[in-house]
Tab-separated table of C-alpha atoms in Angstrom:
chain	number	residue	atom	x	y	z
A	289	MET	CA	-75.713	76.093	72.788
A	290	THR	CA	-74.935	78.692	74.493
A	291	THR	CA	-75.922	82.480	73.950
A	292	PRO	CA	-73.107	84.806	73.466
A	293	VAL	CA	-73.513	87.592	76.124
A	294	ALA	CA	-73.351	90.829	74.925
A	295	PRO	CA	-71.284	93.510	76.151
A	296	PRO	CA	-72.569	96.042	78.474
A	297	SER	CA	-72.915	99.521	77.468
A	298	PHE	CA	-70.902	102.925	78.165
A	299	SER	CA	-73.292	103.695	81.122
A	300	SER	CA	-72.476	100.416	83.112
A	301	PHE	CA	-68.624	101.594	83.466
A	302	ALA	CA	-67.512	104.298	86.268
A	303	THR	CA	-64.251	106.268	85.320
A	304	THR	CA	-61.678	107.199	88.429
A	305	PRO	CA	-61.147	110.259	88.370
A	306	GLN	CA	-64.347	111.137	86.980
A	307	PRO	CA	-63.698	112.762	83.135
A	308	LEU	CA	-61.771	115.973	82.757
A	309	GLU	CA	-60.010	115.337	86.376
A	310	LEU	CA	-56.454	114.581	86.647
A	311	ASN	CA	-54.713	111.986	89.004
A	312	VAL	CA	-50.864	112.509	88.075
A	313	PHE	CA	-49.270	109.150	88.087
A	314	VAL	CA	-45.740	111.084	87.253
A	315	ASP	CA	-45.210	114.755	88.232
A	316	HIS	CA	-42.376	115.817	85.898
A	317	GLU	CA	-43.141	119.571	87.006
A	318	LYS	CA	-41.628	119.087	90.238
A	319	ASN	CA	-38.249	118.494	88.111
A	320	GLY	CA	-38.653	120.075	85.613
A	321	ARG	CA	-38.669	116.871	83.055
A	322	SER	CA	-41.067	115.906	80.564
A	323	GLY	CA	-42.307	112.493	78.702
A	324	HIS	CA	-44.282	111.859	75.388
A	325	LEU	CA	-43.666	108.686	74.385
A	326	GLY	CA	-43.200	104.993	76.544
A	327	HIS	CA	-46.049	104.171	78.504
A	328	ALA	CA	-45.615	99.974	78.499
A	329	ALA	CA	-47.374	98.478	81.225
A	330	PHE	CA	-47.639	95.059	81.789
A	331	GLN	CA	-49.170	92.766	85.349
A	332	ARG	CA	-46.864	89.578	86.694
A	333	GLN	CA	-48.610	86.670	87.448
A	334	ASP	CA	-48.208	87.265	91.249
A	335	GLY	CA	-50.282	90.664	90.705
A	336	GLU	CA	-47.545	92.812	90.682
A	337	ILE	CA	-47.613	95.496	88.007
A	338	PHE	CA	-44.684	97.559	86.336
A	339	ALA	CA	-46.038	100.872	84.685
A	340	PHE	CA	-43.219	102.707	82.677
A	341	TYR	CA	-42.969	105.787	81.894
A	342	PRO	CA	-39.919	108.192	79.609
A	343	SER	CA	-38.327	111.023	81.674
A	344	CYS	CA	-36.261	113.572	79.794
A	345	SER	CA	-35.471	116.983	79.403
A	346	SER	CA	-37.954	119.905	78.330
A	347	ASP	CA	-35.447	122.202	77.931
A	348	ASP	CA	-34.251	121.073	74.153
A	349	PRO	CA	-36.870	122.358	71.722
A	350	GLY	CA	-35.258	120.379	68.690
A	351	ARG	CA	-37.024	121.112	65.532
A	352	HIS	CA	-40.476	120.743	66.946
A	353	GLY	CA	-39.907	124.606	68.516
A	354	THR	CA	-41.251	124.405	71.763
A	355	SER	CA	-39.742	123.028	74.885
A	356	GLY	CA	-40.759	119.585	76.549
A	357	HIS	CA	-41.292	117.197	73.357
A	358	SER	CA	-37.893	115.685	73.687
A	359	ALA	CA	-36.289	112.742	73.397
A	360	ALA	CA	-33.091	113.323	75.335
A	361	GLY	CA	-34.036	111.016	78.034
A	362	TRP	CA	-34.391	107.167	78.830
A	363	MET	CA	-37.710	105.016	80.607
A	364	GLU	CA	-38.554	104.599	84.197
A	365	TYR	CA	-41.564	102.399	85.735
A	366	LYS	CA	-43.331	102.113	88.987
A	367	ARG	CA	-44.748	98.959	90.832
A	368	SER	CA	-47.774	98.194	92.290
A	369	SER	CA	-48.921	95.405	94.557
A	370	ASP	CA	-52.496	95.963	95.489
A	371	GLY	CA	-53.659	96.535	91.688
A	372	GLY	CA	-52.393	100.198	91.246
A	373	GLN	CA	-53.896	101.774	94.356
A	374	SER	CA	-50.515	102.725	95.093
A	375	TRP	CA	-46.816	102.885	93.659
A	376	SER	CA	-43.870	102.216	94.459
A	377	GLU	CA	-40.772	104.965	94.272
A	378	PRO	CA	-39.277	105.619	90.379
A	379	GLU	CA	-36.705	102.928	88.798
A	380	PRO	CA	-34.953	103.600	85.733
A	381	LEU	CA	-35.231	100.692	82.872
A	382	ALA	CA	-31.327	100.068	82.747
A	383	TYR	CA	-31.323	99.328	78.895
A	384	SER	CA	-32.942	102.929	78.233
A	385	GLN	CA	-30.757	104.625	80.801
A	386	GLN	CA	-27.506	103.219	80.354
A	387	ASN	CA	-27.935	103.476	76.584
A	388	TYR	CA	-28.543	107.701	77.339
A	389	LEU	CA	-25.911	108.379	79.838
A	390	ASP	CA	-23.319	106.680	77.081
A	391	LYS	CA	-24.176	108.795	74.292
A	392	SER	CA	-24.863	106.395	71.841
A	393	GLY	CA	-26.633	108.775	70.142
A	394	SER	CA	-29.607	107.114	70.210
A	395	ALA	CA	-32.963	107.010	72.875
A	396	ILE	CA	-34.590	103.823	73.906
A	397	PHE	CA	-38.132	104.248	74.821
A	398	THR	CA	-40.654	101.164	75.751
A	399	GLU	CA	-44.094	101.407	74.660
A	400	LYS	CA	-45.697	97.670	74.846
A	401	GLY	CA	-45.363	94.897	77.168
A	402	ILE	CA	-46.435	91.560	77.321
A	403	VAL	CA	-47.136	88.652	79.171
A	404	THR	CA	-46.803	85.028	77.924
A	405	ASP	CA	-48.703	82.117	79.726
A	406	ASN	CA	-45.588	80.607	81.246
A	407	GLY	CA	-45.021	84.202	82.704
A	408	THR	CA	-42.287	85.063	80.324
A	409	ILE	CA	-42.057	89.171	80.013
A	410	VAL	CA	-41.641	90.660	76.730
A	411	LEU	CA	-40.926	94.414	76.190
A	412	PHE	CA	-40.726	96.427	72.723
A	413	HIS	CA	-38.974	99.594	72.284
A	414	LEU	CA	-38.595	102.417	70.097
A	415	ILE	CA	-35.108	103.366	68.582
A	416	SER	CA	-34.812	107.218	68.436
A	417	ASP	CA	-31.804	108.524	66.390
A	418	ILE	CA	-31.170	111.623	68.637
A	419	SER	CA	-26.995	112.275	67.315
A	420	VAL	CA	-28.419	115.937	65.177
A	421	ASP	CA	-31.760	116.458	67.123
A	422	ALA	CA	-33.892	115.890	70.186
A	423	LEU	CA	-36.475	115.244	68.482
A	424	TRP	CA	-38.167	111.581	68.791
A	425	GLU	CA	-37.302	111.057	64.920
A	426	PRO	CA	-35.950	109.747	62.724
A	427	TYR	CA	-36.444	105.721	63.581
A	428	LEU	CA	-33.680	103.080	64.262
A	429	VAL	CA	-34.602	99.431	64.315
A	430	PRO	CA	-37.086	98.825	67.024
A	431	THR	CA	-36.365	96.292	69.389
A	432	SER	CA	-37.584	93.727	72.332
A	433	THR	CA	-36.184	92.494	75.397
A	434	ARG	CA	-37.526	89.685	77.831
A	435	SER	CA	-37.355	88.405	81.138
A	436	THR	CA	-37.814	85.365	82.622
A	437	ASP	CA	-37.540	86.289	86.073
A	438	ASP	CA	-40.651	88.186	86.737
A	439	GLY	CA	-38.458	91.855	85.141
A	440	LEU	CA	-35.766	91.334	87.242
A	441	THR	CA	-33.003	90.780	85.148
A	442	TRP	CA	-33.655	91.375	80.510
A	443	SER	CA	-32.244	89.663	77.890
A	444	ASP	CA	-29.995	91.277	75.222
A	445	PRO	CA	-32.123	93.106	72.908
A	446	VAL	CA	-33.633	91.204	69.518
A	447	GLU	CA	-34.460	93.171	66.281
A	448	ILE	CA	-37.952	93.476	65.086
A	449	GLY	CA	-37.137	93.022	61.376
A	450	ALA	CA	-34.726	93.916	59.624
A	451	GLU	CA	-35.451	97.923	58.941
A	452	LYS	CA	-35.817	100.783	60.175
A	453	GLY	CA	-39.274	101.609	61.772
A	454	ARG	CA	-41.586	101.450	65.012
A	455	VAL	CA	-43.750	99.147	66.667
A	456	TYR	CA	-47.437	100.521	66.946
A	457	GLY	CA	-48.824	97.730	68.436
A	458	ALA	CA	-48.510	94.198	70.012
A	459	CYS	CA	-51.149	92.122	71.245
A	460	TYR	CA	-51.217	87.770	72.346
A	461	LEU	CA	-53.649	85.465	71.041
A	462	ASP	CA	-53.402	81.475	71.833
A	463	GLY	CA	-49.749	81.343	72.868
A	464	VAL	CA	-48.503	83.862	69.827
A	465	ILE	CA	-47.214	87.487	70.375
A	466	TYR	CA	-48.089	89.556	67.480
A	467	ALA	CA	-46.565	93.159	66.895
A	468	LEU	CA	-47.439	95.503	64.208
A	469	LYS	CA	-44.627	97.484	62.824
A	470	PHE	CA	-44.538	100.697	59.979
A	471	ARG	CA	-41.497	100.034	58.301
A	472	ASN	CA	-40.615	103.807	57.834
A	473	ASP	CA	-38.107	105.371	59.246
A	474	ALA	CA	-39.721	109.091	59.767
A	475	VAL	CA	-36.316	110.736	58.173
A	476	VAL	CA	-39.335	112.807	56.454
A	477	ASP	CA	-42.232	111.917	58.144
A	478	PHE	CA	-43.873	109.545	60.446
A	479	CYS	CA	-46.502	109.164	57.918
A	480	GLY	CA	-46.039	107.275	55.097
A	481	THR	CA	-44.338	109.352	52.225
A	482	THR	CA	-43.960	106.472	49.681
A	483	ASP	CA	-45.112	103.293	48.656
A	484	GLU	CA	-41.836	101.180	50.268
A	485	HIS	CA	-43.430	102.701	53.779
A	486	ILE	CA	-45.806	99.356	54.372
A	487	TYR	CA	-47.208	98.340	58.087
A	488	THR	CA	-46.110	94.477	58.629
A	489	LEU	CA	-46.612	91.603	61.535
A	490	TYR	CA	-44.474	89.970	63.061
A	491	ALA	CA	-45.197	86.864	65.556
A	492	SER	CA	-42.814	84.685	67.764
A	493	HIS	CA	-44.159	81.391	68.745
A	494	ASP	CA	-41.449	81.053	71.257
A	495	ASP	CA	-42.362	83.567	73.858
A	496	GLY	CA	-40.579	86.670	72.188
A	497	ALA	CA	-36.522	84.509	71.423
A	498	THR	CA	-37.458	85.079	67.775
A	499	PHE	CA	-40.146	87.214	65.290
A	500	THR	CA	-40.883	86.367	62.327
A	501	GLU	CA	-42.619	88.413	59.914
A	502	VAL	CA	-46.031	86.935	59.102
A	503	SER	CA	-47.608	89.837	56.207
A	504	ASP	CA	-47.680	92.989	54.931
A	505	LEU	CA	-51.079	94.531	55.892
A	506	PRO	CA	-52.973	96.229	52.561
A	507	PHE	CA	-53.108	100.049	53.740
A	508	ASN	CA	-52.685	102.589	51.466
A	509	THR	CA	-49.862	104.093	53.979
A	510	LEU	CA	-49.305	107.475	52.297
A	511	GLY	CA	-50.055	110.163	55.214
A	512	ARG	CA	-51.108	107.176	57.511
A	513	GLY	CA	-48.459	106.472	60.488
A	514	TYR	CA	-49.307	105.310	63.872
A	515	GLY	CA	-51.292	102.304	64.814
A	516	THR	CA	-53.247	99.611	67.514
A	517	LEU	CA	-53.432	95.711	67.214
A	518	CYS	CA	-55.918	94.351	69.311
A	519	ALA	CA	-57.554	90.922	69.556
A	520	LEU	CA	-61.089	90.614	69.011
A	521	ASN	CA	-63.135	88.755	71.300
A	522	ASP	CA	-63.832	85.988	68.545
A	523	GLY	CA	-60.205	85.156	68.105
A	524	ARG	CA	-59.641	87.760	65.070
A	525	LEU	CA	-57.011	90.590	64.825
A	526	ILE	CA	-58.105	94.261	63.949
A	527	ALA	CA	-55.559	96.912	62.979
A	528	TYR	CA	-56.069	100.565	62.873
A	529	VAL	CA	-53.913	103.203	61.508
A	530	TYR	CA	-54.248	107.059	61.333
A	531	HIS	CA	-54.601	109.087	58.303
A	532	LYS	CA	-53.558	112.745	59.371
A	533	ARG	CA	-55.366	114.435	56.338
A	534	ASP	CA	-58.974	113.012	57.612
A	535	GLU	CA	-58.623	112.680	61.970
A	536	GLU	CA	-61.871	111.669	62.142
A	537	TYR	CA	-62.177	108.512	60.141
A	538	LEU	CA	-59.398	105.252	61.471
A	539	ASP	CA	-58.470	103.188	58.326
A	540	TYR	CA	-59.159	99.031	59.886
A	541	CYS	CA	-57.969	95.409	58.576
A	542	ILE	CA	-59.274	92.521	60.089
A	543	SER	CA	-57.667	89.184	59.985
A	544	SER	CA	-59.687	85.987	60.505
A	545	ASP	CA	-56.399	83.306	59.702
A	546	LYS	CA	-53.908	84.778	62.608
A	547	GLY	CA	-52.480	87.803	60.542
A	548	LEU	CA	-51.588	85.567	57.516
A	549	SER	CA	-54.088	87.251	55.085
A	550	TRP	CA	-56.398	90.624	56.140
A	551	SER	CA	-59.947	92.150	54.516
A	552	ALA	CA	-59.909	95.259	52.388
A	553	PRO	CA	-59.160	98.346	54.583
A	554	GLN	CA	-62.108	99.776	55.590
A	555	LYS	CA	-63.277	103.257	57.659
A	556	SER	CA	-64.447	103.443	61.621
A	557	ARG	CA	-65.479	106.914	62.007
A	558	PHE	CA	-64.351	108.433	65.767
A	559	ALA	CA	-66.791	111.795	66.593
A	560	LYS	CA	-64.125	113.872	68.535
A	561	ARG	CA	-61.229	112.753	65.875
A	562	ILE	CA	-58.487	110.536	67.149
A	563	ARG	CA	-54.852	110.377	66.221
A	564	ASN	CA	-51.851	108.034	68.145
A	565	PRO	CA	-55.099	105.587	68.710
A	566	GLN	CA	-54.502	102.443	71.273
A	567	MET	CA	-57.312	99.729	71.132
A	568	ILE	CA	-58.143	97.322	74.115
A	569	ALA	CA	-60.773	94.374	75.263
A	570	PHE	CA	-62.270	94.720	78.403
A	571	LYS	CA	-65.453	93.189	79.754
A	572	GLY	CA	-66.750	92.140	76.488
A	573	GLY	CA	-66.422	95.479	74.824
A	574	TYR	CA	-63.421	97.486	73.950
A	575	PHE	CA	-62.014	101.036	74.307
A	576	LEU	CA	-59.636	103.015	72.113
A	577	HIS	CA	-58.027	106.411	73.168
A	578	GLY	CA	-55.736	108.748	72.250
A	579	ARG	CA	-55.360	112.288	71.268
A	580	SER	CA	-58.520	114.196	69.568
A	581	GLY	CA	-56.838	115.353	66.504
A	582	SER	CA	-53.742	118.023	66.157
A	583	TYR	CA	-55.183	119.567	62.840
A	584	GLY	CA	-58.612	121.627	62.195
A	585	PRO	CA	-61.041	123.718	64.932
A	586	VAL	CA	-58.797	124.771	67.966
A	587	GLU	CA	-61.290	123.527	70.219
A	588	GLY	CA	-61.427	120.247	69.222
A	589	LYS	CA	-57.871	119.062	68.845
A	590	GLY	CA	-55.041	118.192	71.333
A	591	HIS	CA	-57.507	116.713	74.338
A	592	PHE	CA	-57.584	113.089	75.714
A	593	VAL	CA	-60.570	111.311	74.216
A	594	LEU	CA	-61.760	107.935	75.314
A	595	TYR	CA	-64.588	105.586	72.995
A	596	TYR	CA	-66.044	102.717	73.567
A	597	SER	CA	-67.162	99.904	71.639
A	598	THR	CA	-69.943	96.579	71.767
A	599	ASP	CA	-67.845	95.380	68.524
A	600	GLY	CA	-64.700	96.892	67.912
A	601	VAL	CA	-65.560	98.445	64.792
A	602	ASN	CA	-68.532	100.994	65.432
A	603	TRP	CA	-67.658	103.385	68.073
A	604	ASP	CA	-69.267	105.712	70.432
A	605	GLU	CA	-69.608	109.448	70.288
A	606	GLY	CA	-66.178	109.679	72.832
A	607	ARG	CA	-65.953	111.707	76.162
A	608	TYR	CA	-62.689	113.782	77.028
A	609	LEU	CA	-60.678	112.331	80.048
A	610	ALA	CA	-58.737	115.499	79.669
A	611	MET	CA	-58.272	119.023	78.181
A	612	ARG	CA	-55.575	120.613	76.791
A	613	THR	CA	-54.351	123.591	78.559
A	614	HIS	CA	-50.934	123.957	77.034
A	615	GLY	CA	-48.760	122.076	74.639
A	616	GLN	CA	-49.020	118.581	72.886
A	617	GLY	CA	-49.425	115.432	75.151
A	618	ALA	CA	-51.584	112.433	75.255
A	619	TYR	CA	-49.594	109.654	74.015
A	620	SER	CA	-51.160	107.003	76.184
A	621	ASN	CA	-51.193	102.933	76.750
A	622	SER	CA	-53.909	100.362	78.538
A	623	ILE	CA	-53.998	97.533	80.466
A	624	VAL	CA	-56.628	94.940	82.171
A	625	VAL	CA	-55.085	95.109	85.246
A	626	THR	CA	-56.536	92.192	88.338
A	627	VAL	CA	-56.570	93.679	91.738
A	628	PRO	CA	-55.031	90.901	94.190
A	629	GLY	CA	-57.388	88.999	96.311
A	630	THR	CA	-60.208	90.295	95.096
A	631	GLY	CA	-60.179	89.025	91.168
A	632	ALA	CA	-61.928	92.335	90.534
A	633	GLN	CA	-60.179	93.483	87.097
A	634	ARG	CA	-60.033	97.014	86.315
A	635	LEU	CA	-58.940	98.831	83.043
A	636	ARG	CA	-55.853	101.008	83.399
A	637	ILE	CA	-55.190	104.180	81.268
A	638	GLN	CA	-51.696	106.319	81.666
A	639	ALA	CA	-51.378	109.215	78.806
A	640	SER	CA	-49.331	112.491	79.264
A	641	HIS	CA	-50.674	115.703	79.565
A	642	ALA	CA	-48.853	119.175	79.075
A	643	TYR	CA	-48.268	121.424	82.102
A	644	SER	CA	-46.257	124.126	80.197
A	645	ASN	CA	-45.727	124.464	76.685
A	646	ASP	CA	-45.023	120.675	75.428
A	647	SER	CA	-43.377	119.879	78.627
A	648	THR	CA	-46.113	116.654	80.128
A	649	ASN	CA	-46.932	115.215	83.586
A	650	ILE	CA	-48.076	111.571	83.397
A	651	CYS	CA	-51.587	110.899	84.357
A	652	GLU	CA	-53.663	107.637	84.938
A	653	TRP	CA	-57.919	106.756	84.865
A	654	PHE	CA	-58.991	103.285	85.947
A	655	VAL	CA	-62.215	102.209	84.431
A	656	GLU	CA	-64.553	99.276	85.814
A	657	LEU	CA	-67.740	97.895	85.367
A	658	VAL	CA	-69.997	99.296	88.390
A	659	ASP	CA	-71.629	96.230	89.100
A	660	GLN	CA	-69.099	93.934	89.701
């Protein structure tokens, strides 16, 4: 019988750049642009990375009241063939950009990307109704698109369920794509305000061609929003959701049967607080990142924070990767990338960071084992 190898401690990892140092991936400040939501990324089977980001107006305050927190725009992406050491010039995602240029009254933002075992790529999109206000809310029915030619062309969109809402998390496990959707149109608030606002797990067994409902998660959703979904190393699924009245804790549920049933909700503590969480497995352990809350003492909120766990439930004290110096930011995503020709794996983290008011650039960090 093989003894499981214990995951490394955080001290075994190196972060590039160092925490509190910024590496600007997209310089929106140069062009007077901004970008908050939409940080999907994937690595093709040939090793090429696609990293998406939003490109939006920085001059429409909308209901939010400060410039830069705008959904008036579209998605772009850069490519890297060397594990993220260098990047191509930006390219627009046609599905998103053309929808905006057509003045459809909505805006499309790409939040998650999955690559299946046979190389099919599936993207998940938030659809924001901007017909009245350039803010991200309310939400329409989220969609997915798929590519079978390495991202050169994309299928027509497929709706994820019939209800308005947002896909907050997606993962791939044993040949199945799982997606965590919050069925809340955010007309009143992005956090739950009625018992009808529920988190639902969807699954695709055909590489994203169709999605079917698997189960509703047993969260109390009043005051809850955001979310993340991750496959634990033992094959279980874990889902975390945010509680805006208790930013030191996230609620979580675990499924041992591929999402058919879930444990009763429990809480995990995050010492530096957490909002809009994103969780990923890497090198036997787990990382979770997001904004260090939005309420409470000024000195502790709005920063970009990274936590580490060896079991996916108990988290360390965390460390700040970027400190808030202007307005809101710290919307993020991460993927595990393999450096072509070496086999070395790195965790790539991407997040928005405000340069003026709520107008943001996009920054990136890499985390890797120091002895690999």
